[in-house]
XYZ file of C-alpha atoms in Angstrom:
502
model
C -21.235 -3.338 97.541
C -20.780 -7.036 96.787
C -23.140 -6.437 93.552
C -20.841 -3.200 92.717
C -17.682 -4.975 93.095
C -18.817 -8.423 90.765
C -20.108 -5.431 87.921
C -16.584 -3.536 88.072
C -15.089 -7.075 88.063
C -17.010 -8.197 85.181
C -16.868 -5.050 83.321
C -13.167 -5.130 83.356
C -12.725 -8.453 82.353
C -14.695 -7.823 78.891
C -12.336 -4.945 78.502
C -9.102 -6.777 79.166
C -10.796 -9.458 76.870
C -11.702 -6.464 73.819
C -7.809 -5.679 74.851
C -6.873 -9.121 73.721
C -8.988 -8.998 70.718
C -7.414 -5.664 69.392
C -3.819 -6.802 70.081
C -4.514 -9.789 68.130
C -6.265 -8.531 65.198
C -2.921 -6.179 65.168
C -0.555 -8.786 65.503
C -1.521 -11.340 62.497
C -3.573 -9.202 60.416
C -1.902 -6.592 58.057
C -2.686 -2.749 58.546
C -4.569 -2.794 54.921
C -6.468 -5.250 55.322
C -7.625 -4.186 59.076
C -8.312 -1.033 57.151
C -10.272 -2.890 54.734
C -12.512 -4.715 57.165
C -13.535 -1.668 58.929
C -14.795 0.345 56.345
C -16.629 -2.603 55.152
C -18.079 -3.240 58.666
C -18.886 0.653 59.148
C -20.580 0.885 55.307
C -22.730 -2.197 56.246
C -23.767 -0.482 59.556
C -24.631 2.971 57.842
C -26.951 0.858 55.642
C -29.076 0.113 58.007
C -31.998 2.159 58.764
C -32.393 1.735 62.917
C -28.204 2.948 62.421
C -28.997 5.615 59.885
C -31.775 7.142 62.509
C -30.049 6.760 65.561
C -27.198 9.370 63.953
C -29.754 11.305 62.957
C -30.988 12.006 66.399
C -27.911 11.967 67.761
C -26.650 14.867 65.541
C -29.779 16.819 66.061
C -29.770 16.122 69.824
C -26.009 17.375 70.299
C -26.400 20.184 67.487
C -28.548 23.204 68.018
C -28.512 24.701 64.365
C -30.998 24.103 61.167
C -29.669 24.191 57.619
C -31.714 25.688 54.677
C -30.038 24.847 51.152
C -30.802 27.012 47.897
C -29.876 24.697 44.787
C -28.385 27.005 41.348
C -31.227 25.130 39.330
C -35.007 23.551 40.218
C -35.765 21.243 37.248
C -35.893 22.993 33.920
C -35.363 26.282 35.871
C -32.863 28.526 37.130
C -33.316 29.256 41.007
C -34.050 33.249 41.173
C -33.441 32.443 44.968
C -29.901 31.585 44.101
C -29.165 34.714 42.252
C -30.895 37.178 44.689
C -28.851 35.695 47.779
C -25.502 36.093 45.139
C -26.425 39.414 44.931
C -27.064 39.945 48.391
C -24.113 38.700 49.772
C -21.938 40.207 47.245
C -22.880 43.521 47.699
C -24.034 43.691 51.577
C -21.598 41.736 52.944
C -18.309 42.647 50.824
C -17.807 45.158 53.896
C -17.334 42.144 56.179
C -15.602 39.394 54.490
C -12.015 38.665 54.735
C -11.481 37.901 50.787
C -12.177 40.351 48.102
C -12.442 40.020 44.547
C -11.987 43.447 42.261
C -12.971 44.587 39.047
C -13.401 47.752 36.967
C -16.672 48.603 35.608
C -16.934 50.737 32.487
C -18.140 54.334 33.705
C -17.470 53.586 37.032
C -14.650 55.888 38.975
C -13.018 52.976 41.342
C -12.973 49.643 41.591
C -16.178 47.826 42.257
C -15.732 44.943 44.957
C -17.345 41.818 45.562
C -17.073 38.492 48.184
C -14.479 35.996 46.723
C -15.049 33.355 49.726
C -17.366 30.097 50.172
C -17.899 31.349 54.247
C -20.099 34.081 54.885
C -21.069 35.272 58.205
C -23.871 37.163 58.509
C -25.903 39.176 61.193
C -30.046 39.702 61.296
C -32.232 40.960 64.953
C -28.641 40.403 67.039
C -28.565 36.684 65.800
C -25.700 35.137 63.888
C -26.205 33.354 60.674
C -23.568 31.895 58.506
C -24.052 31.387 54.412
C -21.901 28.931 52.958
C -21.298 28.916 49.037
C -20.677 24.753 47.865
C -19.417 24.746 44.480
C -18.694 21.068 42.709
C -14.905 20.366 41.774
C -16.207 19.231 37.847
C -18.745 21.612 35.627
C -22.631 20.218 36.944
C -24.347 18.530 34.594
C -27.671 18.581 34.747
C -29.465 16.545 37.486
C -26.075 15.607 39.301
C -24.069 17.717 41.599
C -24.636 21.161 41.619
C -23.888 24.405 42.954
C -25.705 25.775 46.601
C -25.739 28.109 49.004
C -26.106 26.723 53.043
C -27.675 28.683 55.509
C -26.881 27.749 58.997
C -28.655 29.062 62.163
C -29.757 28.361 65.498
C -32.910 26.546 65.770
C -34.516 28.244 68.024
C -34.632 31.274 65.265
C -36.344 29.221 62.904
C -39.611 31.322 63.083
C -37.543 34.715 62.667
C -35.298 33.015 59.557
C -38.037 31.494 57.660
C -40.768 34.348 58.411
C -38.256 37.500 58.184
C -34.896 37.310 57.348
C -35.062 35.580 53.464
C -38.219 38.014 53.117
C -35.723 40.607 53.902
C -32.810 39.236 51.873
C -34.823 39.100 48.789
C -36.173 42.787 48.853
C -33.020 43.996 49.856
C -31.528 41.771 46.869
C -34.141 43.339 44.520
C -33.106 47.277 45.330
C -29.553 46.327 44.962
C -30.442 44.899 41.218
C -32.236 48.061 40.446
C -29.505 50.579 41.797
C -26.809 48.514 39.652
C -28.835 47.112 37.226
C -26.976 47.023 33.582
C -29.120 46.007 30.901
C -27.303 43.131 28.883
C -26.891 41.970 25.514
C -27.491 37.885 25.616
C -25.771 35.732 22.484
C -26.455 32.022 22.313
C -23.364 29.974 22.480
C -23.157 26.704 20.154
C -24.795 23.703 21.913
C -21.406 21.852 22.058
C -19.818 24.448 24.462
C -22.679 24.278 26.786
C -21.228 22.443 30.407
C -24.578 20.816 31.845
C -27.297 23.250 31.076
C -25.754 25.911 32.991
C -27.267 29.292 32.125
C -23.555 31.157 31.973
C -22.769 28.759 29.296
C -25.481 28.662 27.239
C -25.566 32.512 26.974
C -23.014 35.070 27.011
C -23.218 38.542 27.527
C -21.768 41.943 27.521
C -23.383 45.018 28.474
C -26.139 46.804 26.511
C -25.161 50.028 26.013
C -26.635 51.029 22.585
C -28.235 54.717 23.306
C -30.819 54.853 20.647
C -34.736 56.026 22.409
C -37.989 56.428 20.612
C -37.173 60.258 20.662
C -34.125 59.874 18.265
C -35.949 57.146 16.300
C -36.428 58.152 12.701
C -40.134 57.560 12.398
C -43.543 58.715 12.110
C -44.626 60.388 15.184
C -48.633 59.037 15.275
C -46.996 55.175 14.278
C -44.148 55.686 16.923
C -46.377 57.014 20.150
C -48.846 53.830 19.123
C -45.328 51.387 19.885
C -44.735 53.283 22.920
C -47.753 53.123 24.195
C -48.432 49.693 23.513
C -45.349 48.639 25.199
C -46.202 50.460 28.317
C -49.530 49.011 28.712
C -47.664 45.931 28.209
C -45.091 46.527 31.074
C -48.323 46.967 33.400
C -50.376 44.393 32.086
C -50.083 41.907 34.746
C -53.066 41.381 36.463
C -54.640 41.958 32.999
C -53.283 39.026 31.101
C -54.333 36.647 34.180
C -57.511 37.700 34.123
C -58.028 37.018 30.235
C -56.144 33.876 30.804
C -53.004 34.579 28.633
C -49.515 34.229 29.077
C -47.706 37.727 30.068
C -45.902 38.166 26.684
C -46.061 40.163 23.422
C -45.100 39.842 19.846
C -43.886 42.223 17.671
C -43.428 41.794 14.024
C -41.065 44.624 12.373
C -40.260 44.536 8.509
C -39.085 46.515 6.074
C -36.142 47.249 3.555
C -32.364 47.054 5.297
C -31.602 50.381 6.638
C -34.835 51.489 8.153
C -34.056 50.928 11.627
C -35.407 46.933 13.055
C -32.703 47.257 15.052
C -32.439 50.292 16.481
C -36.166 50.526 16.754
C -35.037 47.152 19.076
C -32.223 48.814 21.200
C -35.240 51.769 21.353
C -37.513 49.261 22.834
C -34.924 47.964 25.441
C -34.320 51.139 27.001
C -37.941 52.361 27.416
C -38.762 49.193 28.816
C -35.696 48.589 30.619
C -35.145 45.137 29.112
C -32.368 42.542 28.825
C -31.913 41.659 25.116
C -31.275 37.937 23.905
C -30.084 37.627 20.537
C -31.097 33.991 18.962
C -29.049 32.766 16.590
C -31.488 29.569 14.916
C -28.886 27.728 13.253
C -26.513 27.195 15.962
C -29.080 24.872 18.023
C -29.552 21.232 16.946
C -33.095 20.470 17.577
C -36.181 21.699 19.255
C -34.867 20.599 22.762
C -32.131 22.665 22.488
C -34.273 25.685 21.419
C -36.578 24.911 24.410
C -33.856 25.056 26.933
C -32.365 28.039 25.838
C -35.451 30.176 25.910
C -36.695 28.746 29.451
C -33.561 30.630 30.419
C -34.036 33.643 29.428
C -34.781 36.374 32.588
C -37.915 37.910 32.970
C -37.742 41.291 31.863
C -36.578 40.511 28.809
C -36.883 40.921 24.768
C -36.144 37.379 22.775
C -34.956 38.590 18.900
C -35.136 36.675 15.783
C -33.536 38.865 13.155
C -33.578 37.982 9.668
C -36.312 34.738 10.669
C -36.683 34.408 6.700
C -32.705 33.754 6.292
C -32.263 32.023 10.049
C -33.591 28.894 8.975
C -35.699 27.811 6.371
C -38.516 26.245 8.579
C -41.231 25.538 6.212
C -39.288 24.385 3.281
C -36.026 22.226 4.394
C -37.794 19.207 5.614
C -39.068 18.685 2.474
C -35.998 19.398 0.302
C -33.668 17.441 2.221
C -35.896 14.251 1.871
C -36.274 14.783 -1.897
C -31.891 15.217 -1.581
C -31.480 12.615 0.125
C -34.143 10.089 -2.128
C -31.954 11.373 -5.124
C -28.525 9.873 -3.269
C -29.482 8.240 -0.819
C -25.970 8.336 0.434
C -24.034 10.673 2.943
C -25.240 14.411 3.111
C -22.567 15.744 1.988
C -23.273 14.074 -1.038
C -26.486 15.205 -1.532
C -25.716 18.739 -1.297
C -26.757 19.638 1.891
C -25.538 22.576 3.574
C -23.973 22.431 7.133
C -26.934 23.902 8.735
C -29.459 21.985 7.324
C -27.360 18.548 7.997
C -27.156 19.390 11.991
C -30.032 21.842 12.586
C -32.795 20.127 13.511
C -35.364 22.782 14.497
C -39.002 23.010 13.302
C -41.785 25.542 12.570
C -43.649 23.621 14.938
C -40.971 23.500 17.682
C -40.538 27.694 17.472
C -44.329 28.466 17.225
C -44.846 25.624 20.499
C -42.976 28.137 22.415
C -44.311 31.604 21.234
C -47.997 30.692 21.442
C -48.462 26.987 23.186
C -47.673 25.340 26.240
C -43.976 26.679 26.963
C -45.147 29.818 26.234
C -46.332 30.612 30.382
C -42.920 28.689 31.839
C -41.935 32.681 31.743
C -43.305 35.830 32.052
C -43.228 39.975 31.019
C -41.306 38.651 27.660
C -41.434 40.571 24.338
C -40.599 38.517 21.297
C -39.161 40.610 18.089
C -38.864 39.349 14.773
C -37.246 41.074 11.801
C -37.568 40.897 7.982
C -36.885 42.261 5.213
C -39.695 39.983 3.050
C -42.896 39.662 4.942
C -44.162 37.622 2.473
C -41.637 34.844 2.715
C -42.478 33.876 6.058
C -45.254 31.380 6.906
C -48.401 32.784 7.810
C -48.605 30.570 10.367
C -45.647 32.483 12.368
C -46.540 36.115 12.023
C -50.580 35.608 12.692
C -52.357 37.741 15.197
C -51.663 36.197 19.074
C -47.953 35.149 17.613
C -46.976 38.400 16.456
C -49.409 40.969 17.687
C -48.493 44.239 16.337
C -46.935 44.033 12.652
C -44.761 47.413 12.530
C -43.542 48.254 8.836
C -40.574 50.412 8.601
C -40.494 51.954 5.328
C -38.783 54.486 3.478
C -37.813 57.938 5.230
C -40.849 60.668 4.887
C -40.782 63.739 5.556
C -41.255 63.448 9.520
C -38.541 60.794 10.135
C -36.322 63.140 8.454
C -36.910 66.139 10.858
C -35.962 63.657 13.525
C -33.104 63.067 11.646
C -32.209 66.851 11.172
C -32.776 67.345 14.689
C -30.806 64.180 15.830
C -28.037 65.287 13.473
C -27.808 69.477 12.753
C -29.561 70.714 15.187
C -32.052 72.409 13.103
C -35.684 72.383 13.365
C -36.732 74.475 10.185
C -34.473 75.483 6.825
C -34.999 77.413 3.876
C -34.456 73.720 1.823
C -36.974 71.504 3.950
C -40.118 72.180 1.742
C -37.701 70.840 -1.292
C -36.767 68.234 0.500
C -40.062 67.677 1.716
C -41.220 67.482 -2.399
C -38.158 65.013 -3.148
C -38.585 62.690 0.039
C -42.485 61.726 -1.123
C -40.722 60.867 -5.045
C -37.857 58.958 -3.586
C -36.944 55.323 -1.828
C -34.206 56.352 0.207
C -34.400 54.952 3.751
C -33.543 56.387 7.291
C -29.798 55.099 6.995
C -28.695 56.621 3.697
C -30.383 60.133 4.908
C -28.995 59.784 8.568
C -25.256 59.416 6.450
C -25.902 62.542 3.944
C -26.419 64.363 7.620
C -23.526 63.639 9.239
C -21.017 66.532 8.866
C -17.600 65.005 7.306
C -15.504 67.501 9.430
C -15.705 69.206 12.875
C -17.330 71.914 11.492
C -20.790 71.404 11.636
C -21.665 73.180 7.872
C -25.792 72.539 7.988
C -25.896 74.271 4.613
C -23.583 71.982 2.832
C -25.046 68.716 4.709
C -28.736 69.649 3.352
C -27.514 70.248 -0.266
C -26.021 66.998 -0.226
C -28.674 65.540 0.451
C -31.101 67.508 -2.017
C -28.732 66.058 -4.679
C -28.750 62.578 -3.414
C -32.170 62.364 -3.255
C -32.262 63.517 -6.982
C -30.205 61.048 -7.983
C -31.929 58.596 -6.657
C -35.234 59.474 -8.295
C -33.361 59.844 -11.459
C -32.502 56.257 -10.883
C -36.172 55.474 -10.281
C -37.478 56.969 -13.101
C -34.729 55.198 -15.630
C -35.291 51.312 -13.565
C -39.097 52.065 -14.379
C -38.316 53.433 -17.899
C -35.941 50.141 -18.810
C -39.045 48.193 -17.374
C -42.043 49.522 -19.363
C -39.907 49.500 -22.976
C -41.318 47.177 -25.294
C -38.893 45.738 -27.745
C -40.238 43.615 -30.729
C -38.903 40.394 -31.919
C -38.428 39.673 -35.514
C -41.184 37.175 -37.033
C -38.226 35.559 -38.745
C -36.820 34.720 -35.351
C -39.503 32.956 -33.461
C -39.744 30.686 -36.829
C -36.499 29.704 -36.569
C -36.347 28.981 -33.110
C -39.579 26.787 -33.778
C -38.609 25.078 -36.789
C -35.101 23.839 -34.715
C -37.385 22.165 -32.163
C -39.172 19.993 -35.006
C -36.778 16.917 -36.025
C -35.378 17.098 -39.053
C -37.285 13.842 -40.631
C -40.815 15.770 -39.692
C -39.502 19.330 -41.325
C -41.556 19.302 -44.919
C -39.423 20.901 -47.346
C -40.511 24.087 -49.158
C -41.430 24.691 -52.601
């Protein structure tokens, strides 16, 4: 008792002392700068590693739950994760959150509703889980702060959370995608509006909706079931391009004279396949970086277009006139006539081709890569070889079988009395898919197939007439006077040399 009685005594005299201490400190030192002192003294102790440990334990002794973060980005790459728990919660959970954000879809009947709140509670096997969405106050840039989901849960479900539940949230994420999935049509924004290297700023979208198929496609029916069944084997040919030790993508050269259908033979390929489509636009990206990060995000799934490569950029030829420009002035650019593209754009044969067919080429998977041309032969051989682009598909002028599609697509008419003339007329002519598909189309609501065929039995005639007299005008010979080509020879002698005639 004695023992008790000096430890109560000595226990409250270092109180009543830490008392006197306190009332001190308060009485000659200033609130700021008693502020001041103790966040310097607490920052020194949280430096400290024995400190930083002990509040470690001591929040995971008095805390039961485990937290599981899912970062937007991982490196160079966007975090799938990310968008399939998005997706998840947004569509399986909208029924129990408190805040609700709505929009109205095109084609849609009502309002489509999503979660517009950072809290999330959700519910898996009778245990409770909680998702928490942290998004940073200032656009992320890249490798600072970032947007994350937070999954919270009890730790003695670890084993259920980390074995079932995100096995489950994933799947489920995946059927919702495929029951609402809207193909989109991907634009790259200029690389001084990007905000970090956030996908939704580097790309913008809208939704594909363009309803061309291989069925309405003006084109030979051998050359178009080839395509179709190239791109199907394609779409399957997973385990095949592992085993051959190639990355899962495919290359598809189309050229031809404007108006026979690269790009709707495009929006074709999309819809059979099912495929986002990304639209790159060269000569709004600076340098090959730039170039890289834009196509490492790009979805799976998905068909990467060049159209126009010869006109993009001119990636075999610039480097070399803009050194022998700027040698001439060797002054500003603008001085030595350089154009605005070629002054800023800094991307290179080499930089494009390292992507198609070298080492970036297996950062992503089940790709297609289109280019379009109207001059094959302009391009380097180096970009169209076989491996780059692996099926070159010329679309020429419109035969006789693209124009029964055509007739079908636009008359509804299978057989006429003026298809074997226009059968006759189509092999003579050079008139593509575009200016038939336009001769087709009936100018009022009555659909008058007689007329629409007779105008185009006369277009076609003129147009071979026009053949005929371009050839005509090309094959005339005309003969030059003798008298002529003396003169202009005897003005390029000086006139001390001329000897003067007898």
């Amino acid at each position: 008792m004695m023992m008790m009685g000096k430890t109560w005594a000595e226990m409250g005299s270092s109180i009543a002392g830490l008392m006197f201490v306190l009332a001190t400190l308060q009485q000659f030192f200033p609130h700021q700068l008693r502020t001041t002192l103790q966040e310097f003294l607490l920052a020194k102790l949280q430096q400290l590693s024995f400190v930083q440990k002990w509040s470690d334990r001591m929040v995971s002794f008095f805390s039961p739950h485990i937290c599981i973060t899912f970062p937007e980005f991982c490196g160079y790459q966007y975090n799938e994760a990310f968008t399939a728990i998005e997706t998840y919660l947004s569509f399986k959970s909208s029924s129990k959150a408190k805040q609700l954000k709505a929009s109205l879809v095109k084609d849609f009947k009502s309002l489509v509703l999503v979660v517009d709140e950072n809290d999330i509670a959700d519910e898996f096997n009778g245990f409770k889980l909680w998702w928490t969405l942290s998004v940073p106050k200032t656009q992320a840039v890249y490798n600072e702060e970032m947007s994350y989901y937070k999954l919270t849960f009890h730790r003695h479900q670890r084993e259920i959370i980390t074995k079932q539940y995100l096995n489950y949230v994933l799947e489920e994420a995946k059927e919702i995608q495929a029951r609402n999935s809207q193909r989109k049509l991907y634009t790259n924004n200029p690389s001084g509006s990007w905000n970090g290297y956030k996908r939704r700023y580097m790309w913008s979208h809208i939704v594909f909706e363009h309803p061309a198929t291989f069925q309405t496609l003006a084109m030979d029916p051998k050359k178009k079931e080839e395509i179709i069944n190239d791109l199907i084997a394609f779409s399957k040919g997973k385990e095949y391009y592992a085993k051959i030790g190639k990355a899962w993508k495919r290359g598809y050269l189309l050229y031809g004279p404007p108006g026979t259908g690269k790009s709707t033979m495009i929006a074709a390929m999309a819809n059979l396949l099912n495929y986002d489509v990304y639209d790159l636009e060269l000569t709004t990206i600076r340098d090959n970086t730039e170039l890289r990060r834009l196509l490492m995000e790009t979805s799976r799934k998905s068909i990467i277009v060049l159209e126009d490569i010869d006109c993009s950029l001119d990636l075999t030829g610039r480097r070399k006139k803009m050194k022998e420009k700027m040698e001439d002035k060797e002054t500003d650019p603008t001085k030595a006539g350089l154009t605005e593209n070629e002054e800023t754009s800094k991307v290179t044969l080499s930089g494009l081709l390292n992507f198609i067919d070298g080492i970036w080429s297996a950062c992503g998977s089940e790709r297609v890569i289109v280019f379009t041309t109207n001059h094959k032969e302009k391009l380097d051989p180096a970009l169209i070889r076989r491996g780059r682009m692996d099926m070159h598909i010329e679309m020429s002028y419109c035969k006789f079988e693209a124009f029964k599609v055509l007739a079908k697509n636009y008359l509804d008419v299978e057989s006429h009395n003026l298809f074997g003339k226009i059968k006759g007329l189509l092999e003579e002519s050079n008139m593509v898919p575009a200016d038939v598909a336009e001769n087709l189309m009936s100018k009022s609501d009555i659909k008058d197939v007689e007329s629409c065929l007779e105008n185009l039995v006369q277009s076609l005639e003129r147009d071979i007439k026009q053949k005929a007299k371009l050839k005509s005008e090309k094959n005339v010979f005309r003969p030059r006077h003798k008298f002529s080509y003396w003169v202009k020879f005897r003005n390029k002698i000086p006139t001390s040399s001329r000897m003067s005639t007898v």
